[in-house]
CSV table of C-alpha atoms in Angstrom, one decimal:
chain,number,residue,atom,x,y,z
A,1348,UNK,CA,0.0,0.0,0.0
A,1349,UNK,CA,1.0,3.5,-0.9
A,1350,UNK,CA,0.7,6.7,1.1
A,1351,UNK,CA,0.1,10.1,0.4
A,1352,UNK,CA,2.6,12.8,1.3
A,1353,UNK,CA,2.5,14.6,4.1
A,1354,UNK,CA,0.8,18.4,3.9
A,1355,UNK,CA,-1.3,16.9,0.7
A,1356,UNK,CA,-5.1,15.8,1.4
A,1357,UNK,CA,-7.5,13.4,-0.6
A,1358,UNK,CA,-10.9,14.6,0.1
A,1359,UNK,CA,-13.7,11.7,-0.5
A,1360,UNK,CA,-17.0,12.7,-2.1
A,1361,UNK,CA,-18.5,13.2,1.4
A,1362,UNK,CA,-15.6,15.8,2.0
A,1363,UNK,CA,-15.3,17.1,-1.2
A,1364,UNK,CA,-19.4,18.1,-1.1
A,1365,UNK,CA,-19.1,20.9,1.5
A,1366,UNK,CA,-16.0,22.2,-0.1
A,1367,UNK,CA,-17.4,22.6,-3.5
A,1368,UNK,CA,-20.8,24.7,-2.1
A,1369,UNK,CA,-18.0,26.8,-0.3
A,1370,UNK,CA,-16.1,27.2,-3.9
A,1371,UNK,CA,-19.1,27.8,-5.7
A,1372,UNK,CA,-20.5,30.8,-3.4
A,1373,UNK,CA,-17.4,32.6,-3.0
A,1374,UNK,CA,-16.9,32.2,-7.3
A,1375,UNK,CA,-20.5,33.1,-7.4
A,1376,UNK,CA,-19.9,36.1,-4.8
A,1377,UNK,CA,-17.1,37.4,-7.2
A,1378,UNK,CA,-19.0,36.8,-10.7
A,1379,UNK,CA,-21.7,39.2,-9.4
A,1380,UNK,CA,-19.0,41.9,-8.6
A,1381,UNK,CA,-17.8,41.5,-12.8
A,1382,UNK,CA,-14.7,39.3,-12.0
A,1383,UNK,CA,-13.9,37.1,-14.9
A,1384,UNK,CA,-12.6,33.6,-14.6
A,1385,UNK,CA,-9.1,33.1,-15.6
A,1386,UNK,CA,-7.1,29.7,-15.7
A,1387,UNK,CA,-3.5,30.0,-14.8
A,1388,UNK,CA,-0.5,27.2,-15.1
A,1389,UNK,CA,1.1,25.0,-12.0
A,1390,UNK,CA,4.9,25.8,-13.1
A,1391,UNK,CA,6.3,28.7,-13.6
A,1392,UNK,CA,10.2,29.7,-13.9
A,1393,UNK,CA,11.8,30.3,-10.3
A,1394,UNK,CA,12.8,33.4,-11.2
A,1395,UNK,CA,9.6,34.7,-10.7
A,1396,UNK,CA,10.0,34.5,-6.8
A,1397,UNK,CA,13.8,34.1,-6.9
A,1398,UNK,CA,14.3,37.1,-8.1
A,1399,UNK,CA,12.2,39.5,-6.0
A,1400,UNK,CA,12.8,37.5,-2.8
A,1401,UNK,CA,16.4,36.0,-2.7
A,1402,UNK,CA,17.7,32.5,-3.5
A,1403,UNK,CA,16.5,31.7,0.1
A,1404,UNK,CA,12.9,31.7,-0.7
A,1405,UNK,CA,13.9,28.3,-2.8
A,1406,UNK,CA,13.7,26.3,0.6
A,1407,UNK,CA,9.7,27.2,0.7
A,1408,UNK,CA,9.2,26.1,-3.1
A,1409,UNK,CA,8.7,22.6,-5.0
A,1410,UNK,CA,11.0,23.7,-7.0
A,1411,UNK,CA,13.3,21.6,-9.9
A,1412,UNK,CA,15.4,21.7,-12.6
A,1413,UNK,CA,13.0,20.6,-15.6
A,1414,UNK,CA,14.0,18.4,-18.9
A,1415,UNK,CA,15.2,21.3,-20.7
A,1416,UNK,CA,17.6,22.4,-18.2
A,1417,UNK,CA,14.9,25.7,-16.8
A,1418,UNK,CA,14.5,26.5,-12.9
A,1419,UNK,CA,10.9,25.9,-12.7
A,1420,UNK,CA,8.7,25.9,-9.8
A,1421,UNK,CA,4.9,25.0,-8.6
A,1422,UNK,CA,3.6,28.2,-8.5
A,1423,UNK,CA,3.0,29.1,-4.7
A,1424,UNK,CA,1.1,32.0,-5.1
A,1425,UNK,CA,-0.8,33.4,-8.0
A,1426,UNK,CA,0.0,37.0,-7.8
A,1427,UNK,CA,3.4,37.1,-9.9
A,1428,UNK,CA,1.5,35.0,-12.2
A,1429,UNK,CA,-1.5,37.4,-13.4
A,1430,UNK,CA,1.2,40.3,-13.1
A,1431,UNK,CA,3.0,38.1,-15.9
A,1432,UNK,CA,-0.1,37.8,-18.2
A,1433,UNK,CA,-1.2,41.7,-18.0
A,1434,UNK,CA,1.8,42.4,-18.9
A,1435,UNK,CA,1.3,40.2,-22.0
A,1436,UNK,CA,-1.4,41.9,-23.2
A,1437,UNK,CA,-1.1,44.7,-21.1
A,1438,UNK,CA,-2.2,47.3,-24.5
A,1439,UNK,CA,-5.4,45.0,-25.4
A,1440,UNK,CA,-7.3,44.8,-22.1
A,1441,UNK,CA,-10.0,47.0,-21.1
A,1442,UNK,CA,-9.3,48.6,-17.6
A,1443,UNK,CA,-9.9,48.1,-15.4
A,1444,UNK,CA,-9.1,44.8,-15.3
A,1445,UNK,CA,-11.2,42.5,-12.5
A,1446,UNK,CA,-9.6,38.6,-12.7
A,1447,UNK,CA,-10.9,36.1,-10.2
A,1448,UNK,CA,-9.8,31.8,-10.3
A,1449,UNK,CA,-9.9,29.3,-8.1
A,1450,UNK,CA,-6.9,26.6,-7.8
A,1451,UNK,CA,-4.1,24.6,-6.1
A,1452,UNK,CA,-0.4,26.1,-5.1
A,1453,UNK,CA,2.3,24.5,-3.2
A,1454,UNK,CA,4.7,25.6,-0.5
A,1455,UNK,CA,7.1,24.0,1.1
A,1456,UNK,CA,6.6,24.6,5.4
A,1457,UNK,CA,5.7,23.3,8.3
A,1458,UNK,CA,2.8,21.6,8.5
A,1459,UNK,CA,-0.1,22.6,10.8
A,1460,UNK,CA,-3.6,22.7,11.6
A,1461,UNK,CA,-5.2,25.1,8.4
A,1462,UNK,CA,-1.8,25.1,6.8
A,1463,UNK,CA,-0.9,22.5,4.4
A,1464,UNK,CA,1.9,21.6,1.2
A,1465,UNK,CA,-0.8,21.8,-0.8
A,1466,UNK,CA,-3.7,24.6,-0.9
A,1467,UNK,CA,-6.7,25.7,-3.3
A,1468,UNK,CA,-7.5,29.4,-3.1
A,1469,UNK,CA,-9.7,31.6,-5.0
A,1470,UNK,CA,-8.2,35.3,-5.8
A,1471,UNK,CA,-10.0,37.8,-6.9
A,1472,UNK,CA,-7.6,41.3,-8.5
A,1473,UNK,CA,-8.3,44.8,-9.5
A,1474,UNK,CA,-5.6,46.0,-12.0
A,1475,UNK,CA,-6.0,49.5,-13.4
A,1476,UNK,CA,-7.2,51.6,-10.7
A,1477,UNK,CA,-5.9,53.2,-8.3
A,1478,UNK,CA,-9.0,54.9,-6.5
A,1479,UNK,CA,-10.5,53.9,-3.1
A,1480,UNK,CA,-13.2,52.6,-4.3
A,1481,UNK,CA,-11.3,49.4,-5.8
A,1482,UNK,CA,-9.8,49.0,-2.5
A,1483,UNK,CA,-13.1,49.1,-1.2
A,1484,UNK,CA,-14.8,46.7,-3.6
A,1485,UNK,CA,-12.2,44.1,-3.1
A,1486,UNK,CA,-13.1,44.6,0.9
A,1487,UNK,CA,-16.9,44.4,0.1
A,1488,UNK,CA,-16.5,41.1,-2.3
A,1489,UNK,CA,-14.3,39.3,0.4
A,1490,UNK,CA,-17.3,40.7,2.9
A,1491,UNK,CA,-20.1,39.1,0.6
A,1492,UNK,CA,-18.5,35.8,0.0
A,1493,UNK,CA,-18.3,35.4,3.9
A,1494,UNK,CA,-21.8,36.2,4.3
A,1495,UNK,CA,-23.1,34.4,1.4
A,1496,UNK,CA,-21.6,31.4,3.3
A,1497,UNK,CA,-23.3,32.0,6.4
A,1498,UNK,CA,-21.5,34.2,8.9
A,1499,UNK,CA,-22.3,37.3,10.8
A,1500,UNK,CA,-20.5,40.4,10.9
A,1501,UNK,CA,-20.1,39.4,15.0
A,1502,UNK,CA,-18.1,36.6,13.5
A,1503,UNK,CA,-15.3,37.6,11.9
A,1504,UNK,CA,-13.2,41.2,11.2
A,1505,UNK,CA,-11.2,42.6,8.5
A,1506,UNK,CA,-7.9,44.1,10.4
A,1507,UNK,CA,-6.6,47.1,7.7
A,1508,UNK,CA,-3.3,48.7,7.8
A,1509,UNK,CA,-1.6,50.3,5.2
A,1510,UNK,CA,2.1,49.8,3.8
A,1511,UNK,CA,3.2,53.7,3.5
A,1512,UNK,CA,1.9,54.8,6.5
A,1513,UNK,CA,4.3,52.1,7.9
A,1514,UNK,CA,7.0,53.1,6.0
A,1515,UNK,CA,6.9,56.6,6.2
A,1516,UNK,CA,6.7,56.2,10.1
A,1517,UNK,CA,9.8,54.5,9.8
A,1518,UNK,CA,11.6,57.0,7.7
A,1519,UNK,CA,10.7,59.5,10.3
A,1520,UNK,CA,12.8,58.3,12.5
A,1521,UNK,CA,16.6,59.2,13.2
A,1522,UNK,CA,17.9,56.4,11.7
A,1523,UNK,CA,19.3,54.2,8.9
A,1524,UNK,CA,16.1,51.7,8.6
A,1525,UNK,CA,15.8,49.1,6.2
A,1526,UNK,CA,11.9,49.7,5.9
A,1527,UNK,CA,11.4,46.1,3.9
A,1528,UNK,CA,13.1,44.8,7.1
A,1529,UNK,CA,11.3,46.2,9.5
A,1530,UNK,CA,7.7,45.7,8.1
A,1531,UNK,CA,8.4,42.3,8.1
A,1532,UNK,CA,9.3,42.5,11.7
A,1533,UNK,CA,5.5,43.7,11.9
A,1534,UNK,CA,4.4,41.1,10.0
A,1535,UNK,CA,6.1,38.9,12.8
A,1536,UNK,CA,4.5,40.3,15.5
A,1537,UNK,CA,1.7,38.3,16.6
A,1538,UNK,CA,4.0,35.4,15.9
A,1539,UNK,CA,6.8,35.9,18.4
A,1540,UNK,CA,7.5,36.8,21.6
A,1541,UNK,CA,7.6,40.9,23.0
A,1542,UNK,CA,11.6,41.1,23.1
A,1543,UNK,CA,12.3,39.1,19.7
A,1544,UNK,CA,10.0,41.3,17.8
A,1545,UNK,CA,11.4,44.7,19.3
A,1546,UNK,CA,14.9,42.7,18.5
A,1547,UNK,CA,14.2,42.6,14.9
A,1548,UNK,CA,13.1,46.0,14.7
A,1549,UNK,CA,16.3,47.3,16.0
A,1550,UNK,CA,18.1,44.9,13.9
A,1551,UNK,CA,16.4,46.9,10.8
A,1552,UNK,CA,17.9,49.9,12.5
A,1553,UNK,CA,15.9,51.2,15.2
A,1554,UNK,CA,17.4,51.5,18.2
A,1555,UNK,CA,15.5,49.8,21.3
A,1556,UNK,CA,13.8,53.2,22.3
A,1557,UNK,CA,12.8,53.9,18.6
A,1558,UNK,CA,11.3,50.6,18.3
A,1559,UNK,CA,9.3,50.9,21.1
A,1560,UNK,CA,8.2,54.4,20.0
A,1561,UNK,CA,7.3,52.9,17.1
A,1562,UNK,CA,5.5,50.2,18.3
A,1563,UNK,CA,3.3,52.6,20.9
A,1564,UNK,CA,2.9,54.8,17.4
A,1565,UNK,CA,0.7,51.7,15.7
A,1566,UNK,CA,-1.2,51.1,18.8
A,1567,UNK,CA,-2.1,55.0,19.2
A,1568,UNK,CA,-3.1,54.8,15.5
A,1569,UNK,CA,-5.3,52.7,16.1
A,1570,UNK,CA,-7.6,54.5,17.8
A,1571,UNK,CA,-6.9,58.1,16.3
A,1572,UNK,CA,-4.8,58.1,13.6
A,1573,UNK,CA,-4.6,61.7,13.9
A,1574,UNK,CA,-1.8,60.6,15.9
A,1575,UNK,CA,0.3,59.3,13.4
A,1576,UNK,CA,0.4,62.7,11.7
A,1577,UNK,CA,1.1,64.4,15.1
A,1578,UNK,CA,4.3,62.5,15.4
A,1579,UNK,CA,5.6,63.4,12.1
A,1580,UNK,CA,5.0,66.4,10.1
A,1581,UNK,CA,5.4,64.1,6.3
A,1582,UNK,CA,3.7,65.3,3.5
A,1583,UNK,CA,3.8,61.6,2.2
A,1584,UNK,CA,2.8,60.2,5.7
A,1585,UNK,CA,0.0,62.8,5.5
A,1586,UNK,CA,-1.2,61.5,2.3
A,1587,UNK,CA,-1.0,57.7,3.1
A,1588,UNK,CA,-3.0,58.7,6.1
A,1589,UNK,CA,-5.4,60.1,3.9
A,1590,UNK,CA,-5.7,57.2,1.6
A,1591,UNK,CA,-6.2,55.1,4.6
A,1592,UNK,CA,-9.4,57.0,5.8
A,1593,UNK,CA,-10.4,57.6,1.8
A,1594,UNK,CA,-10.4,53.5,1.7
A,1595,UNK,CA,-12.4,53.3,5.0
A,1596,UNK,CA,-15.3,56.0,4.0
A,1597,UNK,CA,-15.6,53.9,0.3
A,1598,UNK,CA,-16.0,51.0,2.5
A,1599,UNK,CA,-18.7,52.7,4.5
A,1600,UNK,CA,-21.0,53.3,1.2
A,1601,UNK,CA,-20.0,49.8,0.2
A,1602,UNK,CA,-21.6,48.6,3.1
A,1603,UNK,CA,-18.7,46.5,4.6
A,1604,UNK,CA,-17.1,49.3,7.4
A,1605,UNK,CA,-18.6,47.3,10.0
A,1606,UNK,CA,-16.0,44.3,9.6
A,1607,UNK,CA,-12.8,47.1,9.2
A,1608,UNK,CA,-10.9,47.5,12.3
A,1609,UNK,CA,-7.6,49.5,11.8
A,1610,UNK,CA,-4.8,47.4,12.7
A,1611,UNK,CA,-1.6,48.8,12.1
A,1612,UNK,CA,0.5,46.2,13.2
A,1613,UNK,CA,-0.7,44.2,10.5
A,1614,UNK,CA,1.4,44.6,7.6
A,1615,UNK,CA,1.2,41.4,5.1
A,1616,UNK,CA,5.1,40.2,4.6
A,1617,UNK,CA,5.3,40.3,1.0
A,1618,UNK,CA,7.9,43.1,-0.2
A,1619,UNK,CA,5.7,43.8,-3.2
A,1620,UNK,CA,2.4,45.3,-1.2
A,1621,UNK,CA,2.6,49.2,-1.5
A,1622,UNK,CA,-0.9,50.7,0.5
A,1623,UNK,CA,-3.7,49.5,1.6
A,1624,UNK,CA,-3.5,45.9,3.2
A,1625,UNK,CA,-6.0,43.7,5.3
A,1626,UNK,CA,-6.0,40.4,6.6
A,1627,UNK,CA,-9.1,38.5,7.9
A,1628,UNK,CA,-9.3,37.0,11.6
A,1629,UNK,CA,-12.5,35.1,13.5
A,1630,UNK,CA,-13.5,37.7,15.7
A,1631,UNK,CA,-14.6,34.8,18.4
A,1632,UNK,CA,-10.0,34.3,18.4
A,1633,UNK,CA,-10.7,30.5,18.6
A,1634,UNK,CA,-9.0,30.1,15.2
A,1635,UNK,CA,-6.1,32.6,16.1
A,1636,UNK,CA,-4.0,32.5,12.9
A,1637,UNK,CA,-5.2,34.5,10.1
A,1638,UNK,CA,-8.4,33.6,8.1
A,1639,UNK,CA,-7.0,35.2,4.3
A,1640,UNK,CA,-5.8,38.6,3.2
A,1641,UNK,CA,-4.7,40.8,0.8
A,1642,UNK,CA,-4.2,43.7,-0.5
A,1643,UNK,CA,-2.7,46.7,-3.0
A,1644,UNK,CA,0.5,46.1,-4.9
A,1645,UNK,CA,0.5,49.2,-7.1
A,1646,UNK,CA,4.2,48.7,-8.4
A,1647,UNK,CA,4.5,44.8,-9.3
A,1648,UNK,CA,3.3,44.9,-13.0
A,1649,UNK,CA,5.8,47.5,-13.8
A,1650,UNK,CA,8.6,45.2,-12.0
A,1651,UNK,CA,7.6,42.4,-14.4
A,1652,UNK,CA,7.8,45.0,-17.6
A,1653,UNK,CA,4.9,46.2,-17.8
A,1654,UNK,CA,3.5,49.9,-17.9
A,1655,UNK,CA,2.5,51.6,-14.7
A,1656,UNK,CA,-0.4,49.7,-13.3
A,1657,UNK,CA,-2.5,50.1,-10.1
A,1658,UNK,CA,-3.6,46.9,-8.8
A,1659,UNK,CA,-5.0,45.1,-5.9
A,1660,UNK,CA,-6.5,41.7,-4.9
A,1661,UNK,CA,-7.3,39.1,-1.8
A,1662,UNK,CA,-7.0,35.2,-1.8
A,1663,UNK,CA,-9.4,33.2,-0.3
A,1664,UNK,CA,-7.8,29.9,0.9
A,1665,UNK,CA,-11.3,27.8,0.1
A,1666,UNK,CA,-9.7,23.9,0.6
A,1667,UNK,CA,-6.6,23.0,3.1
A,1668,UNK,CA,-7.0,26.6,5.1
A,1669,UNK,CA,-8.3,27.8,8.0
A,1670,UNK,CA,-11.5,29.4,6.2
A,1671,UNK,CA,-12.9,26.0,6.5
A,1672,UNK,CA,-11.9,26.0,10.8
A,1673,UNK,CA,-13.8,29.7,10.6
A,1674,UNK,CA,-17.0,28.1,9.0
A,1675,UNK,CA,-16.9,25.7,11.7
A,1676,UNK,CA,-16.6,27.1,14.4
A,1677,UNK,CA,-19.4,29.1,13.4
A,1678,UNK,CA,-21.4,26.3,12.7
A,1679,UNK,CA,-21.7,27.5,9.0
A,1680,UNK,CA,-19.5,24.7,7.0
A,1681,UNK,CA,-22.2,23.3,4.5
A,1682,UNK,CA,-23.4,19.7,5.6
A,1683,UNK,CA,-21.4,16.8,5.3
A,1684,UNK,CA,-22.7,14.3,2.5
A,1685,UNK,CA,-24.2,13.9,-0.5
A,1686,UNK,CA,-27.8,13.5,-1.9
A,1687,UNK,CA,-29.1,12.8,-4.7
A,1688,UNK,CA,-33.0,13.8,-6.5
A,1689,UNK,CA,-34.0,10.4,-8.0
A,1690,UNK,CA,-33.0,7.0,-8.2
A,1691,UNK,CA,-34.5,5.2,-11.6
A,1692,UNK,CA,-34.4,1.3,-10.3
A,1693,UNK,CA,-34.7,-1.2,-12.9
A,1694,UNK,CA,-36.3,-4.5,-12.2
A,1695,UNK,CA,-36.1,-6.7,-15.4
A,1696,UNK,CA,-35.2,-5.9,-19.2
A,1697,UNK,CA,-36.5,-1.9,-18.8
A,1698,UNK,CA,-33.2,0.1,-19.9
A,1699,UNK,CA,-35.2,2.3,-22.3
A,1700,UNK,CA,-38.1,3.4,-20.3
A,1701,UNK,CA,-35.7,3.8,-17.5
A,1702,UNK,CA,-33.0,5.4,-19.3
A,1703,UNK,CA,-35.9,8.0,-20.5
A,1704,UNK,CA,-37.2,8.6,-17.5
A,1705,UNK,CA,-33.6,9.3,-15.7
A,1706,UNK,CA,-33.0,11.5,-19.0
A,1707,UNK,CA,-35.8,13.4,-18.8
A,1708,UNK,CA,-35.4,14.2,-15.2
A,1709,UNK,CA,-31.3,14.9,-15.7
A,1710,UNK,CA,-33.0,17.7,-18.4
A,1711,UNK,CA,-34.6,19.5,-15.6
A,1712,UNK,CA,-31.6,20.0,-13.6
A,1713,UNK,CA,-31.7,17.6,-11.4
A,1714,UNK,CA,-29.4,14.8,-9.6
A,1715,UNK,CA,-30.4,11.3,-10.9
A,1716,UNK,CA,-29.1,8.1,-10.7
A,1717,UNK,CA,-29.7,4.9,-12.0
A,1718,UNK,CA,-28.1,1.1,-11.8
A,1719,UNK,CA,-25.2,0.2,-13.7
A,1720,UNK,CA,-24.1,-3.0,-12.0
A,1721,UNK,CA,-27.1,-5.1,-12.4
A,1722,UNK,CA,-27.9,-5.2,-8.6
A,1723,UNK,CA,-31.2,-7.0,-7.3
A,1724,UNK,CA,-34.5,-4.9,-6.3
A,1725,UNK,CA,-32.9,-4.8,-2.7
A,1726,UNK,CA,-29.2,-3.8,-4.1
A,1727,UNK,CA,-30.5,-0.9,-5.4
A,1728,UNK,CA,-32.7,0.2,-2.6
A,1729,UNK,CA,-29.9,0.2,-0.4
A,1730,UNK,CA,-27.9,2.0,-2.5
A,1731,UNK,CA,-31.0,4.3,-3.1
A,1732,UNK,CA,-30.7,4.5,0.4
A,1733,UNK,CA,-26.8,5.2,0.9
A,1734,UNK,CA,-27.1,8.5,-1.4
A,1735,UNK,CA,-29.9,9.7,0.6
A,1736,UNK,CA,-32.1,9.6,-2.5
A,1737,UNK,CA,-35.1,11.5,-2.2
A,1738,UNK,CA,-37.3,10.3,-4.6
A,1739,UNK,CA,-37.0,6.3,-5.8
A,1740,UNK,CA,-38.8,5.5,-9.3
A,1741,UNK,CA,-39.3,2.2,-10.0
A,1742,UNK,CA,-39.4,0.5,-13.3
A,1743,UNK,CA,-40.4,-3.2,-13.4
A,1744,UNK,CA,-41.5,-5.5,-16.0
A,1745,UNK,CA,-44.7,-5.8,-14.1
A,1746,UNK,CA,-45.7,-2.4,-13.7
A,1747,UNK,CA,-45.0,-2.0,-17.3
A,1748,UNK,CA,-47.1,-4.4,-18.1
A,1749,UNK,CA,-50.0,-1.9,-16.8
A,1750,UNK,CA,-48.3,1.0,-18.2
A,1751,UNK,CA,-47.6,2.5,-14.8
A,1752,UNK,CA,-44.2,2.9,-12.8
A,1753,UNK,CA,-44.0,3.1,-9.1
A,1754,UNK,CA,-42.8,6.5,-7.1
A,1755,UNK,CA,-41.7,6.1,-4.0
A,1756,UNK,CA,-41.2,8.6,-1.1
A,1757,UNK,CA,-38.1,7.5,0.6
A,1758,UNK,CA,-38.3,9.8,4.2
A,1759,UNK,CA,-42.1,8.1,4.3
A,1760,UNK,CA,-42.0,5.0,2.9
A,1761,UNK,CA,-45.3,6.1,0.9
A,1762,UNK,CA,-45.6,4.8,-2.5
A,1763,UNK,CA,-48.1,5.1,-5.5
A,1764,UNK,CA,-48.6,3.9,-9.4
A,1765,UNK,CA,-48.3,6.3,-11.9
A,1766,UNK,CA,-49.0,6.1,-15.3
A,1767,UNK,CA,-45.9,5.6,-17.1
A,1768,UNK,CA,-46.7,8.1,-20.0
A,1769,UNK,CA,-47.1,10.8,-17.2
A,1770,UNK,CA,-43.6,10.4,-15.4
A,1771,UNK,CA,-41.9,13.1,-15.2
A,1772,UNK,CA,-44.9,14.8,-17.9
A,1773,UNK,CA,-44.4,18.3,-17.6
A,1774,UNK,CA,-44.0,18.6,-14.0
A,1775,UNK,CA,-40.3,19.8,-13.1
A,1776,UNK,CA,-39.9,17.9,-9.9
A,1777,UNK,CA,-42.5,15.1,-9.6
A,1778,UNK,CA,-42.9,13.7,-6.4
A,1779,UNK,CA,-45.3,10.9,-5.1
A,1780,UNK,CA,-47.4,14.0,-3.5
A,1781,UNK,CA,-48.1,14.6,-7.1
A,1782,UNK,CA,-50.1,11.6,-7.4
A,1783,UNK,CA,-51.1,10.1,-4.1
């Protein structure tokens, strides 16, 4: 016997059920915002990550050296991946540009309760505008999909920072800061304990005082982030500030303020985020690591060659994250199992009536099944039985003999003959009600 590799999942139909109603809402959630599907490729070249993050980011890839001799990797995010293909046809597309997909990546860590090797997510991207409002629609789509599945705004929060108001804090300061450094000391900061985070702060360049100054600064912002702007007298901290509350008062006519906390010490570790960023948490802090997040990365298409482009996104772990641990807790994860409309049981040589019946039912939209295996009458109604079958249509030799068939009620047990002719008719779900 063979087994699977650690951090990858199989999910059996009784699994997979739930996490298909939780893929199709949140695509639904995005078609009615105008997001268009897009399908993107598993490998990439590794010097789409290699290059913007260092050769060390190699030990959190699945990456190789292919048959023709090319770094490739599986693609562990999606982000440098859509930045690649508007930059392809960067002239031809109509801004702006509003690209959602759902599918797998694969990073190499640690594997832990919501965090796998293996992940589906569905991202959703703004590229072409860089008003508050398409921060704000991104916040009010990742609002809906939540909703849609069930939740409460009591039940989970959307913690928004913003990337230059970090930055500019830092350059405020009397001191030779790497700022990339530092904001992913931020990022760290929920993560590790008091004294390491204020340690890699000052590694970045603060001294100990300035990074607790800098530290209380976040916390006071907070509240009032008039504060912010009373520490330091930047035009560019001023207008970061600005953009902040511009984001926030969208979000207010978008309907969504009421899950925005400000959260400054919530940063997003990924170099390429320039403004507005947010990261979703279970407001209840049973699941204490973060739900998703995203945010605006207004310089990346031009870092991959392309013209100037404003842009900004989330990703919606749907499948091996901790959006499924939110649901539950919440008691909103769709019901385990699967069910099925009809089953067309066959008893003797019937194939074509049957096969008609289960056709002509399958043309109304619904779930049907019929045997394939040449089981007897019990067989089936077991099996009938196993997929929760609501409706059971039998077909015998018999009852064809009178020209009827026999529709049973499978939560009551009730059953009556109906004239075959008249099954399904023009009824769109026929049920033994129908004829009793």
């Amino acid at each position: 016997m063979y087994e699977g590799l650690k951090g990858f999942t199989d999910f059996y139909p009784d699994e997979m059920a739930p996490r298909r109603e939780v893929i199709d809402t949140i695509e639904d959630t995005a078609r009615a915002y105008g997001f268009r599907e897009t399908s993107t490729p598993a490998l990439e070249p590794a010097e789409m990550w290699t290059d913007k993050s260092g050769e060390d980011i190699v030990d959190e890839l699945y990456d190789f050296e292919d048959k023709g001799g090319r770094h490739v990797t599986l693609t562990p995010e999606l982000t440098p991946t859509v930045a690649r293909m508007v930059v392809a046809k960067q002239q031809a597309l109509s801004k702006p540009i509003k690209w959602f997909s759902t599918r797998p990546f694969w990073r190499y860590e640690q594997v832990q309760q919501g965090r796998y090797r293996e992940l589906y997510q569905t991202n959703a991207d703004i590229f072409g505008s860089s008003e508050p409002d398409a921060d704000a629609e991104v916040l009010a789509f990742a609002a809906d999909s939540l909703t849609n599945l069930g939740l409460d705004g009591s039940e989970f929060e959307f913690r928004v920072s913003h990337r230059d108001i970090l930055g500019e804090l830092l350059r405020s300061f009397d001191a030779d800061v790497a700022v990339p450094d530092a904001i992913r000391a931020v990022d760290k900061r929920a993560k590790v304990e008091d004294e390491e985070y204020l340690g890699l702060l000052s590694d970045a360049g603060l001294s100990y005082d300035q990074a607790r100054e800098f530290d209380d600064l976040l916390i006071a912002g907070d509240d009032d982030l008039s504060a912010l702007t009373d520490f330091s007298d930047s035009d560019e901290l001023a207008a970061a500030v600005e953009n902040l509350e511009n984001v926030l008062a969208a979000a207010e006519d978008f309907g969504v303020r009421q899950y925005c906390d400000v959260s400054l010490t919530t940063a997003r570790g990924l170099d390429y985020y320039t403004g507005v960023v947010f990261e979703c948490f279970d407001a209840s802090g049973e699941v204490s690591r973060s739900i998703f997040g995203g945010g605006r990365y207004d310089h990346l298409i031009e870092e991959f060659g392309g013209q100037s482009t404003p842009a900004v996104g989330v990703g919606i772990g749907v499948m091996n994250s901790t959006l499924p641990l939110l649901l539950q807790v919440h008691d909103a994860w769709p019901g385990e199992g699967i069910s099925t409309d009809y089953y067309v049981l066959q008893v003797g040589d019937v194939r074509p009536v049957a096969s008609r019946i289960a056709r002509e039912l399958r043309e109304r939209g619904h779930v049907v099944e019929t045997d394939v295996s040449g089981r007897s009458f019990g067989g089936q109604m077991n099996y009938a039985d196993s997929i929760d079958a609501e409706t059971v249509v039998i077909v015998g030799e018999r009852d064809l003999e009178n020209d009827e068939v026999t529709v049973k009620d499978m939560e009551s047990g009730d059953q009556t003959n109906v004239p075959v002719d008249e099954f399904p008719g023009d009824r769109e779900k026929p049920t033994h009600d129908d004829f009793a």
